[in-house]
Amino acid sequence: MPVHVADLRRLLDSDLPDAALVLVADRLEVVMQEDLDADRYRGATLVVSRDELLCRTGGLPVTEDRLAQTAQVLSGALDRTPG
């Protein structure tokens, strides 16, 4: 499952507290991490939290190059995830 720069940008731009990018079935969604316990997200895969994304990219401001590199790494990790 490819993670795109736009997905990571949605995560960074989200107003949700404790936001995270998750893989639900065949789509990526930005949700609050506490919502992962809800039935709607049962079986969802946590891709990256906003805090982790900021750590991976060196903090704000985040460049498009750093987002592209991180998207590539996360895509590779999802491709190796069984499921």
mmCIF file with all atom_site columns, N, CA, C and O in Angstrom, residues 3-55:
data_model
loop_
_atom_site.group_PDB
_atom_site.id
_atom_site.type_symbol
_atom_site.label_atom_id
_atom_site.label_alt_id
_atom_site.label_comp_id
_atom_site.label_asym_id
_atom_site.label_entity_id
_atom_site.label_seq_id
_atom_site.pdbx_PDB_ins_code
_atom_site.Cartn_x
_atom_site.Cartn_y
_atom_site.Cartn_z
_atom_site.occupancy
_atom_site.B_iso_or_equiv
_atom_site.pdbx_formal_charge
_atom_site.auth_seq_id
_atom_site.auth_comp_id
_atom_site.auth_asym_id
_atom_site.auth_atom_id
_atom_site.pdbx_PDB_model_num
ATOM 1   N N  . VAL A 1 3  ? 2.064   4.944  0.602  1.00 0.00 ? 3  VAL A N  1
ATOM 2   C CA . VAL A 1 3  ? 1.784   6.132  1.400  1.00 0.00 ? 3  VAL A CA 1
ATOM 3   C C  . VAL A 1 3  ? 2.306   7.305  0.575  1.00 0.00 ? 3  VAL A C  1
ATOM 4   O O  . VAL A 1 3  ? 3.447   7.293  0.117  1.00 0.00 ? 3  VAL A O  1
ATOM 5   N N  . HIS A 1 4  ? 1.466   8.300  0.379  1.00 0.00 ? 4  HIS A N  1
ATOM 6   C CA . HIS A 1 4  ? 1.838   9.451  -0.441 1.00 0.00 ? 4  HIS A CA 1
ATOM 7   C C  . HIS A 1 4  ? 2.130   10.659 0.440  1.00 0.00 ? 4  HIS A C  1
ATOM 8   O O  . HIS A 1 4  ? 1.661   10.736 1.583  1.00 0.00 ? 4  HIS A O  1
ATOM 9   N N  . VAL A 1 5  ? 2.859   11.602 -0.103 1.00 0.00 ? 5  VAL A N  1
ATOM 10  C CA . VAL A 1 5  ? 3.154   12.843 0.598  1.00 0.00 ? 5  VAL A CA 1
ATOM 11  C C  . VAL A 1 5  ? 1.843   13.505 1.031  1.00 0.00 ? 5  VAL A C  1
ATOM 12  O O  . VAL A 1 5  ? 1.743   14.029 2.143  1.00 0.00 ? 5  VAL A O  1
ATOM 13  N N  . ALA A 1 6  ? 0.829   13.454 0.196  1.00 0.00 ? 6  ALA A N  1
ATOM 14  C CA . ALA A 1 6  ? -0.465  14.067 0.529  1.00 0.00 ? 6  ALA A CA 1
ATOM 15  C C  . ALA A 1 6  ? -1.079  13.429 1.780  1.00 0.00 ? 6  ALA A C  1
ATOM 16  O O  . ALA A 1 6  ? -1.716  14.119 2.584  1.00 0.00 ? 6  ALA A O  1
ATOM 17  N N  . ASP A 1 7  ? -0.880  12.125 1.963  1.00 0.00 ? 7  ASP A N  1
ATOM 18  C CA . ASP A 1 7  ? -1.383  11.446 3.167  1.00 0.00 ? 7  ASP A CA 1
ATOM 19  C C  . ASP A 1 7  ? -0.683  11.991 4.414  1.00 0.00 ? 7  ASP A C  1
ATOM 20  O O  . ASP A 1 7  ? -1.325  12.248 5.434  1.00 0.00 ? 7  ASP A O  1
ATOM 21  N N  . LEU A 1 8  ? 0.619   12.155 4.320  1.00 0.00 ? 8  LEU A N  1
ATOM 22  C CA . LEU A 1 8  ? 1.386   12.664 5.454  1.00 0.00 ? 8  LEU A CA 1
ATOM 23  C C  . LEU A 1 8  ? 1.061   14.131 5.712  1.00 0.00 ? 8  LEU A C  1
ATOM 24  O O  . LEU A 1 8  ? 0.987   14.568 6.867  1.00 0.00 ? 8  LEU A O  1
ATOM 25  N N  . ARG A 1 9  ? 0.831   14.882 4.673  1.00 0.00 ? 9  ARG A N  1
ATOM 26  C CA . ARG A 1 9  ? 0.452   16.285 4.823  1.00 0.00 ? 9  ARG A CA 1
ATOM 27  C C  . ARG A 1 9  ? -0.916  16.389 5.512  1.00 0.00 ? 9  ARG A C  1
ATOM 28  O O  . ARG A 1 9  ? -1.120  17.235 6.377  1.00 0.00 ? 9  ARG A O  1
ATOM 29  N N  . ARG A 1 10 ? -1.861  15.487 5.145  1.00 0.00 ? 10 ARG A N  1
ATOM 30  C CA . ARG A 1 10 ? -3.181  15.464 5.812  1.00 0.00 ? 10 ARG A CA 1
ATOM 31  C C  . ARG A 1 10 ? -3.012  15.215 7.305  1.00 0.00 ? 10 ARG A C  1
ATOM 32  O O  . ARG A 1 10 ? -3.708  15.822 8.123  1.00 0.00 ? 10 ARG A O  1
ATOM 33  N N  . LEU A 1 11 ? -2.112  14.316 7.648  1.00 0.00 ? 11 LEU A N  1
ATOM 34  C CA . LEU A 1 11 ? -1.850  14.024 9.053  1.00 0.00 ? 11 LEU A CA 1
ATOM 35  C C  . LEU A 1 11 ? -1.295  15.259 9.761  1.00 0.00 ? 11 LEU A C  1
ATOM 36  O O  . LEU A 1 11 ? -1.765  15.635 10.842 1.00 0.00 ? 11 LEU A O  1
ATOM 37  N N  . LEU A 1 12 ? -0.318  15.905 9.160  1.00 0.00 ? 12 LEU A N  1
ATOM 38  C CA . LEU A 1 12 ? 0.270   17.093 9.774  1.00 0.00 ? 12 LEU A CA 1
ATOM 39  C C  . LEU A 1 12 ? -0.725  18.231 9.901  1.00 0.00 ? 12 LEU A C  1
ATOM 40  O O  . LEU A 1 12 ? -0.698  18.991 10.871 1.00 0.00 ? 12 LEU A O  1
ATOM 41  N N  . ASP A 1 13 ? -1.611  18.363 8.936  1.00 0.00 ? 13 ASP A N  1
ATOM 42  C CA . ASP A 1 13 ? -2.579  19.461 8.908  1.00 0.00 ? 13 ASP A CA 1
ATOM 43  C C  . ASP A 1 13 ? -3.835  19.187 9.721  1.00 0.00 ? 13 ASP A C  1
ATOM 44  O O  . ASP A 1 13 ? -4.655  20.082 9.907  1.00 0.00 ? 13 ASP A O  1
ATOM 45  N N  . SER A 1 14 ? -3.989  17.982 10.215 1.00 0.00 ? 14 SER A N  1
ATOM 46  C CA . SER A 1 14 ? -5.199  17.611 10.948 1.00 0.00 ? 14 SER A CA 1
ATOM 47  C C  . SER A 1 14 ? -5.331  18.403 12.244 1.00 0.00 ? 14 SER A C  1
ATOM 48  O O  . SER A 1 14 ? -4.347  18.658 12.937 1.00 0.00 ? 14 SER A O  1
ATOM 49  N N  . ASP A 1 15 ? -6.575  18.752 12.568 1.00 0.00 ? 15 ASP A N  1
ATOM 50  C CA . ASP A 1 15 ? -6.881  19.422 13.829 1.00 0.00 ? 15 ASP A CA 1
ATOM 51  C C  . ASP A 1 15 ? -7.153  18.424 14.951 1.00 0.00 ? 15 ASP A C  1
ATOM 52  O O  . ASP A 1 15 ? -7.383  18.819 16.091 1.00 0.00 ? 15 ASP A O  1
ATOM 53  N N  . LEU A 1 16 ? -7.158  17.139 14.632 1.00 0.00 ? 16 LEU A N  1
ATOM 54  C CA . LEU A 1 16 ? -7.459  16.123 15.636 1.00 0.00 ? 16 LEU A CA 1
ATOM 55  C C  . LEU A 1 16 ? -6.336  16.035 16.663 1.00 0.00 ? 16 LEU A C  1
ATOM 56  O O  . LEU A 1 16 ? -5.154  16.042 16.301 1.00 0.00 ? 16 LEU A O  1
ATOM 57  N N  . PRO A 1 17 ? -6.704  15.933 17.943 1.00 0.00 ? 17 PRO A N  1
ATOM 58  C CA . PRO A 1 17 ? -5.662  15.717 18.952 1.00 0.00 ? 17 PRO A CA 1
ATOM 59  C C  . PRO A 1 17 ? -5.110  14.295 18.830 1.00 0.00 ? 17 PRO A C  1
ATOM 60  O O  . PRO A 1 17 ? -5.861  13.366 18.530 1.00 0.00 ? 17 PRO A O  1
ATOM 61  N N  . ASP A 1 18 ? -3.825  14.148 19.036 1.00 0.00 ? 18 ASP A N  1
ATOM 62  C CA . ASP A 1 18 ? -3.189  12.832 19.001 1.00 0.00 ? 18 ASP A CA 1
ATOM 63  C C  . ASP A 1 18 ? -3.519  12.081 17.703 1.00 0.00 ? 18 ASP A C  1
ATOM 64  O O  . ASP A 1 18 ? -3.874  10.911 17.703 1.00 0.00 ? 18 ASP A O  1
ATOM 65  N N  . ALA A 1 19 ? -3.401  12.794 16.589 1.00 0.00 ? 19 ALA A N  1
ATOM 66  C CA . ALA A 1 19 ? -3.761  12.245 15.282 1.00 0.00 ? 19 ALA A CA 1
ATOM 67  C C  . ALA A 1 19 ? -2.773  11.177 14.828 1.00 0.00 ? 19 ALA A C  1
ATOM 68  O O  . ALA A 1 19 ? -1.589  11.208 15.170 1.00 0.00 ? 19 ALA A O  1
ATOM 69  N N  . ALA A 1 20 ? -3.308  10.241 14.044 1.00 0.00 ? 20 ALA A N  1
ATOM 70  C CA . ALA A 1 20 ? -2.485  9.163  13.493 1.00 0.00 ? 20 ALA A CA 1
ATOM 71  C C  . ALA A 1 20 ? -3.004  8.799  12.112 1.00 0.00 ? 20 ALA A C  1
ATOM 72  O O  . ALA A 1 20 ? -4.198  8.933  11.825 1.00 0.00 ? 20 ALA A O  1
ATOM 73  N N  . LEU A 1 21 ? -2.100  8.333  11.280 1.00 0.00 ? 21 LEU A N  1
ATOM 74  C CA . LEU A 1 21 ? -2.462  7.803  9.967  1.00 0.00 ? 21 LEU A CA 1
ATOM 75  C C  . LEU A 1 21 ? -2.591  6.296  10.119 1.00 0.00 ? 21 LEU A C  1
ATOM 76  O O  . LEU A 1 21 ? -1.666  5.641  10.625 1.00 0.00 ? 21 LEU A O  1
ATOM 77  N N  . VAL A 1 22 ? -3.743  5.762  9.719  1.00 0.00 ? 22 VAL A N  1
ATOM 78  C CA . VAL A 1 22 ? -3.989  4.329  9.852  1.00 0.00 ? 22 VAL A CA 1
ATOM 79  C C  . VAL A 1 22 ? -4.448  3.757  8.523  1.00 0.00 ? 22 VAL A C  1
ATOM 80  O O  . VAL A 1 22 ? -5.047  4.450  7.701  1.00 0.00 ? 22 VAL A O  1
ATOM 81  N N  . LEU A 1 23 ? -4.159  2.491  8.346  1.00 0.00 ? 23 LEU A N  1
ATOM 82  C CA . LEU A 1 23 ? -4.625  1.747  7.184  1.00 0.00 ? 23 LEU A CA 1
ATOM 83  C C  . LEU A 1 23 ? -5.859  0.972  7.617  1.00 0.00 ? 23 LEU A C  1
ATOM 84  O O  . LEU A 1 23 ? -5.803  0.142  8.524  1.00 0.00 ? 23 LEU A O  1
ATOM 85  N N  . VAL A 1 24 ? -6.989  1.292  6.990  1.00 0.00 ? 24 VAL A N  1
ATOM 86  C CA . VAL A 1 24 ? -8.257  0.627  7.277  1.00 0.00 ? 24 VAL A CA 1
ATOM 87  C C  . VAL A 1 24 ? -8.701  -0.021 5.974  1.00 0.00 ? 24 VAL A C  1
ATOM 88  O O  . VAL A 1 24 ? -8.981  0.679  5.006  1.00 0.00 ? 24 VAL A O  1
ATOM 89  N N  . ALA A 1 25 ? -8.724  -1.356 5.976  1.00 0.00 ? 25 ALA A N  1
ATOM 90  C CA . ALA A 1 25 ? -9.033  -2.104 4.754  1.00 0.00 ? 25 ALA A CA 1
ATOM 91  C C  . ALA A 1 25 ? -8.048  -1.680 3.674  1.00 0.00 ? 25 ALA A C  1
ATOM 92  O O  . ALA A 1 25 ? -6.871  -1.976 3.769  1.00 0.00 ? 25 ALA A O  1
ATOM 93  N N  . ASP A 1 26 ? -8.499  -0.933 2.672  1.00 0.00 ? 26 ASP A N  1
ATOM 94  C CA . ASP A 1 26 ? -7.605  -0.563 1.566  1.00 0.00 ? 26 ASP A CA 1
ATOM 95  C C  . ASP A 1 26 ? -7.455  0.950  1.439  1.00 0.00 ? 26 ASP A C  1
ATOM 96  O O  . ASP A 1 26 ? -7.145  1.458  0.376  1.00 0.00 ? 26 ASP A O  1
ATOM 97  N N  . ARG A 1 27 ? -7.670  1.668  2.552  1.00 0.00 ? 27 ARG A N  1
ATOM 98  C CA . ARG A 1 27 ? -7.553  3.126  2.486  1.00 0.00 ? 27 ARG A CA 1
ATOM 99  C C  . ARG A 1 27 ? -6.818  3.653  3.724  1.00 0.00 ? 27 ARG A C  1
ATOM 100 O O  . ARG A 1 27 ? -6.833  3.039  4.774  1.00 0.00 ? 27 ARG A O  1
ATOM 101 N N  . LEU A 1 28 ? -6.191  4.804  3.539  1.00 0.00 ? 28 LEU A N  1
ATOM 102 C CA . LEU A 1 28 ? -5.497  5.474  4.634  1.00 0.00 ? 28 LEU A CA 1
ATOM 103 C C  . LEU A 1 28 ? -6.403  6.569  5.192  1.00 0.00 ? 28 LEU A C  1
ATOM 104 O O  . LEU A 1 28 ? -6.983  7.341  4.430  1.00 0.00 ? 28 LEU A O  1
ATOM 105 N N  . GLU A 1 29 ? -6.521  6.617  6.525  1.00 0.00 ? 29 GLU A N  1
ATOM 106 C CA . GLU A 1 29 ? -7.354  7.616  7.186  1.00 0.00 ? 29 GLU A CA 1
ATOM 107 C C  . GLU A 1 29 ? -6.567  8.269  8.301  1.00 0.00 ? 29 GLU A C  1
ATOM 108 O O  . GLU A 1 29 ? -5.698  7.645  8.913  1.00 0.00 ? 29 GLU A O  1
ATOM 109 N N  . VAL A 1 30 ? -6.908  9.517  8.589  1.00 0.00 ? 30 VAL A N  1
ATOM 110 C CA . VAL A 1 30 ? -6.359  10.222 9.738  1.00 0.00 ? 30 VAL A CA 1
ATOM 111 C C  . VAL A 1 30 ? -7.412  10.168 10.832 1.00 0.00 ? 30 VAL A C  1
ATOM 112 O O  . VAL A 1 30 ? -8.553  10.583 10.631 1.00 0.00 ? 30 VAL A O  1
ATOM 113 N N  . VAL A 1 31 ? -7.028  9.621  11.971 1.00 0.00 ? 31 VAL A N  1
ATOM 114 C CA . VAL A 1 31 ? -7.955  9.445  13.095 1.00 0.00 ? 31 VAL A CA 1
ATOM 115 C C  . VAL A 1 31 ? -7.233  9.805  14.393 1.00 0.00 ? 31 VAL A C  1
ATOM 116 O O  . VAL A 1 31 ? -6.008  9.914  14.418 1.00 0.00 ? 31 VAL A O  1
ATOM 117 N N  . MET A 1 32 ? -8.014  9.957  15.467 1.00 0.00 ? 32 MET A N  1
ATOM 118 C CA . MET A 1 32 ? -7.405  10.091 16.783 1.00 0.00 ? 32 MET A CA 1
ATOM 119 C C  . MET A 1 32 ? -6.977  8.695  17.220 1.00 0.00 ? 32 MET A C  1
ATOM 120 O O  . MET A 1 32 ? -7.711  7.723  17.008 1.00 0.00 ? 32 MET A O  1
ATOM 121 N N  . GLN A 1 33 ? -5.824  8.594  17.831 1.00 0.00 ? 33 GLN A N  1
ATOM 122 C CA . GLN A 1 33 ? -5.322  7.279  18.232 1.00 0.00 ? 33 GLN A CA 1
ATOM 123 C C  . GLN A 1 33 ? -6.290  6.564  19.166 1.00 0.00 ? 33 GLN A C  1
ATOM 124 O O  . GLN A 1 33 ? -6.439  5.351  19.084 1.00 0.00 ? 33 GLN A O  1
ATOM 125 N N  . GLU A 1 34 ? -6.981  7.294  20.021 1.00 0.00 ? 34 GLU A N  1
ATOM 126 C CA . GLU A 1 34 ? -7.928  6.649  20.934 1.00 0.00 ? 34 GLU A CA 1
ATOM 127 C C  . GLU A 1 34 ? -9.086  6.001  20.189 1.00 0.00 ? 34 GLU A C  1
ATOM 128 O O  . GLU A 1 34 ? -9.708  5.080  20.697 1.00 0.00 ? 34 GLU A O  1
ATOM 129 N N  . ASP A 1 35 ? -9.375  6.466  18.968 1.00 0.00 ? 35 ASP A N  1
ATOM 130 C CA . ASP A 1 35 ? -10.451 5.874  18.174 1.00 0.00 ? 35 ASP A CA 1
ATOM 131 C C  . ASP A 1 35 ? -10.103 4.485  17.648 1.00 0.00 ? 35 ASP A C  1
ATOM 132 O O  . ASP A 1 35 ? -10.979 3.763  17.160 1.00 0.00 ? 35 ASP A O  1
ATOM 133 N N  . LEU A 1 36 ? -8.840  4.113  17.728 1.00 0.00 ? 36 LEU A N  1
ATOM 134 C CA . LEU A 1 36 ? -8.438  2.794  17.230 1.00 0.00 ? 36 LEU A CA 1
ATOM 135 C C  . LEU A 1 36 ? -9.075  1.667  18.029 1.00 0.00 ? 36 LEU A C  1
ATOM 136 O O  . LEU A 1 36 ? -9.124  0.530  17.565 1.00 0.00 ? 36 LEU A O  1
ATOM 137 N N  . ASP A 1 37 ? -9.585  1.974  19.214 1.00 0.00 ? 37 ASP A N  1
ATOM 138 C CA . ASP A 1 37 ? -10.274 0.971  20.022 1.00 0.00 ? 37 ASP A CA 1
ATOM 139 C C  . ASP A 1 37 ? -11.735 0.783  19.594 1.00 0.00 ? 37 ASP A C  1
ATOM 140 O O  . ASP A 1 37 ? -12.380 -0.158 20.043 1.00 0.00 ? 37 ASP A O  1
ATOM 141 N N  . ALA A 1 38 ? -12.248 1.654  18.752 1.00 0.00 ? 38 ALA A N  1
ATOM 142 C CA . ALA A 1 38 ? -13.641 1.580  18.316 1.00 0.00 ? 38 ALA A CA 1
ATOM 143 C C  . ALA A 1 38 ? -13.821 0.449  17.302 1.00 0.00 ? 38 ALA A C  1
ATOM 144 O O  . ALA A 1 38 ? -12.895 0.088  16.572 1.00 0.00 ? 38 ALA A O  1
ATOM 145 N N  . ASP A 1 39 ? -15.026 -0.102 17.264 1.00 0.00 ? 39 ASP A N  1
ATOM 146 C CA . ASP A 1 39 ? -15.332 -1.187 16.324 1.00 0.00 ? 39 ASP A CA 1
ATOM 147 C C  . ASP A 1 39 ? -15.022 -0.798 14.882 1.00 0.00 ? 39 ASP A C  1
ATOM 148 O O  . ASP A 1 39 ? -14.572 -1.626 14.095 1.00 0.00 ? 39 ASP A O  1
ATOM 149 N N  . ARG A 1 40 ? -15.281 0.457  14.545 1.00 0.00 ? 40 ARG A N  1
ATOM 150 C CA . ARG A 1 40 ? -15.069 0.932  13.170 1.00 0.00 ? 40 ARG A CA 1
ATOM 151 C C  . ARG A 1 40 ? -13.626 0.719  12.700 1.00 0.00 ? 40 ARG A C  1
ATOM 152 O O  . ARG A 1 40 ? -13.378 0.516  11.517 1.00 0.00 ? 40 ARG A O  1
ATOM 153 N N  . TYR A 1 41 ? -12.682 0.778  13.633 1.00 0.00 ? 41 TYR A N  1
ATOM 154 C CA . TYR A 1 41 ? -11.273 0.661  13.270 1.00 0.00 ? 41 TYR A CA 1
ATOM 155 C C  . TYR A 1 41 ? -10.649 -0.655 13.710 1.00 0.00 ? 41 TYR A C  1
ATOM 156 O O  . TYR A 1 41 ? -9.423  -0.804 13.703 1.00 0.00 ? 41 TYR A O  1
ATOM 157 N N  . ARG A 1 42 ? -11.484 -1.612 14.068 1.00 0.00 ? 42 ARG A N  1
ATOM 158 C CA . ARG A 1 42 ? -10.968 -2.928 14.465 1.00 0.00 ? 42 ARG A CA 1
ATOM 159 C C  . ARG A 1 42 ? -10.154 -3.511 13.310 1.00 0.00 ? 42 ARG A C  1
ATOM 160 O O  . ARG A 1 42 ? -10.596 -3.558 12.176 1.00 0.00 ? 42 ARG A O  1
ATOM 161 N N  . GLY A 1 43 ? -8.948  -3.926 13.596 1.00 0.00 ? 43 GLY A N  1
ATOM 162 C CA . GLY A 1 43 ? -8.083  -4.498 12.576 1.00 0.00 ? 43 GLY A CA 1
ATOM 163 C C  . GLY A 1 43 ? -7.277  -3.479 11.791 1.00 0.00 ? 43 GLY A C  1
ATOM 164 O O  . GLY A 1 43 ? -6.494  -3.849 10.917 1.00 0.00 ? 43 GLY A O  1
ATOM 165 N N  . ALA A 1 44 ? -7.454  -2.198 12.108 1.00 0.00 ? 44 ALA A N  1
ATOM 166 C CA . ALA A 1 44 ? -6.696  -1.156 11.410 1.00 0.00 ? 44 ALA A CA 1
ATOM 167 C C  . ALA A 1 44 ? -5.223  -1.247 11.806 1.00 0.00 ? 44 ALA A C  1
ATOM 168 O O  . ALA A 1 44 ? -4.876  -1.665 12.909 1.00 0.00 ? 44 ALA A O  1
ATOM 169 N N  . THR A 1 45 ? -4.370  -0.853 10.891 1.00 0.00 ? 45 THR A N  1
ATOM 170 C CA . THR A 1 45 ? -2.939  -0.838 11.125 1.00 0.00 ? 45 THR A CA 1
ATOM 171 C C  . THR A 1 45 ? -2.482  0.597  11.330 1.00 0.00 ? 45 THR A C  1
ATOM 172 O O  . THR A 1 45 ? -2.719  1.452  10.469 1.00 0.00 ? 45 THR A O  1
ATOM 173 N N  . LEU A 1 46 ? -1.841  0.851  12.464 1.00 0.00 ? 46 LEU A N  1
ATOM 174 C CA . LEU A 1 46 ? -1.270  2.173  12.705 1.00 0.00 ? 46 LEU A CA 1
ATOM 175 C C  . LEU A 1 46 ? -0.053  2.334  11.800 1.00 0.00 ? 46 LEU A C  1
ATOM 176 O O  . LEU A 1 46 ? 0.877   1.524  11.835 1.00 0.00 ? 46 LEU A O  1
ATOM 177 N N  . VAL A 1 47 ? -0.074  3.361  10.967 1.00 0.00 ? 47 VAL A N  1
ATOM 178 C CA . VAL A 1 47 ? 1.041   3.626  10.058 1.00 0.00 ? 47 VAL A CA 1
ATOM 179 C C  . VAL A 1 47 ? 2.049   4.547  10.742 1.00 0.00 ? 47 VAL A C  1
ATOM 180 O O  . VAL A 1 47 ? 3.234   4.230  10.833 1.00 0.00 ? 47 VAL A O  1
ATOM 181 N N  . VAL A 1 48 ? 1.556   5.686  11.240 1.00 0.00 ? 48 VAL A N  1
ATOM 182 C CA . VAL A 1 48 ? 2.432   6.645  11.921 1.00 0.00 ? 48 VAL A CA 1
ATOM 183 C C  . VAL A 1 48 ? 1.568   7.658  12.660 1.00 0.00 ? 48 VAL A C  1
ATOM 184 O O  . VAL A 1 48 ? 0.514   8.058  12.172 1.00 0.00 ? 48 VAL A O  1
ATOM 185 N N  . SER A 1 49 ? 2.018   8.046  13.842 1.00 0.00 ? 49 SER A N  1
ATOM 186 C CA . SER A 1 49 ? 1.352   9.126  14.569 1.00 0.00 ? 49 SER A CA 1
ATOM 187 C C  . SER A 1 49 ? 1.949   10.456 14.109 1.00 0.00 ? 49 SER A C  1
ATOM 188 O O  . SER A 1 49 ? 3.042   10.493 13.525 1.00 0.00 ? 49 SER A O  1
ATOM 189 N N  . ARG A 1 50 ? 1.237   11.531 14.390 1.00 0.00 ? 50 ARG A N  1
ATOM 190 C CA . ARG A 1 50 ? 1.767   12.851 14.039 1.00 0.00 ? 50 ARG A CA 1
ATOM 191 C C  . ARG A 1 50 ? 3.089   13.095 14.766 1.00 0.00 ? 50 ARG A C  1
ATOM 192 O O  . ARG A 1 50 ? 4.057   13.565 14.152 1.00 0.00 ? 50 ARG A O  1
ATOM 193 N N  . ASP A 1 51 ? 3.142   12.754 16.048 1.00 0.00 ? 51 ASP A N  1
ATOM 194 C CA . ASP A 1 51 ? 4.381   12.966 16.810 1.00 0.00 ? 51 ASP A CA 1
ATOM 195 C C  . ASP A 1 51 ? 5.543   12.179 16.228 1.00 0.00 ? 51 ASP A C  1
ATOM 196 O O  . ASP A 1 51 ? 6.662   12.694 16.105 1.00 0.00 ? 51 ASP A O  1
ATOM 197 N N  . GLU A 1 52 ? 5.294   10.925 15.869 1.00 0.00 ? 52 GLU A N  1
ATOM 198 C CA . GLU A 1 52 ? 6.361   10.109 15.280 1.00 0.00 ? 52 GLU A CA 1
ATOM 199 C C  . GLU A 1 52 ? 6.794   10.673 13.931 1.00 0.00 ? 52 GLU A C  1
ATOM 200 O O  . GLU A 1 52 ? 7.983   10.693 13.604 1.00 0.00 ? 52 GLU A O  1
ATOM 201 N N  . LEU A 1 53 ? 5.821   11.141 13.149 1.00 0.00 ? 53 LEU A N  1
ATOM 202 C CA . LEU A 1 53 ? 6.151   11.728 11.849 1.00 0.00 ? 53 LEU A CA 1
ATOM 203 C C  . LEU A 1 53 ? 7.053   12.944 12.035 1.00 0.00 ? 53 LEU A C  1
ATOM 204 O O  . LEU A 1 53 ? 8.043   13.101 11.312 1.00 0.00 ? 53 LEU A O  1
ATOM 205 N N  . LEU A 1 54 ? 6.734   13.781 13.003 1.00 0.00 ? 54 LEU A N  1
ATOM 206 C CA . LEU A 1 54 ? 7.573   14.954 13.253 1.00 0.00 ? 54 LEU A CA 1
ATOM 207 C C  . LEU A 1 54 ? 8.974   14.550 13.703 1.00 0.00 ? 54 LEU A C  1
ATOM 208 O O  . LEU A 1 54 ? 9.958   15.189 13.306 1.00 0.00 ? 54 LEU A O  1
ATOM 209 N N  . CYS A 1 55 ? 9.085   13.495 14.479 1.00 0.00 ? 55 CYS A N  1
ATOM 210 C CA . CYS A 1 55 ? 10.413  12.986 14.879 1.00 0.00 ? 55 CYS A CA 1
ATOM 211 C C  . CYS A 1 55 ? 11.185  12.476 13.669 1.00 0.00 ? 55 CYS A C  1
ATOM 212 O O  . CYS A 1 55 ? 12.382  12.751 13.526 1.00 0.00 ? 55 CYS A O  1
#
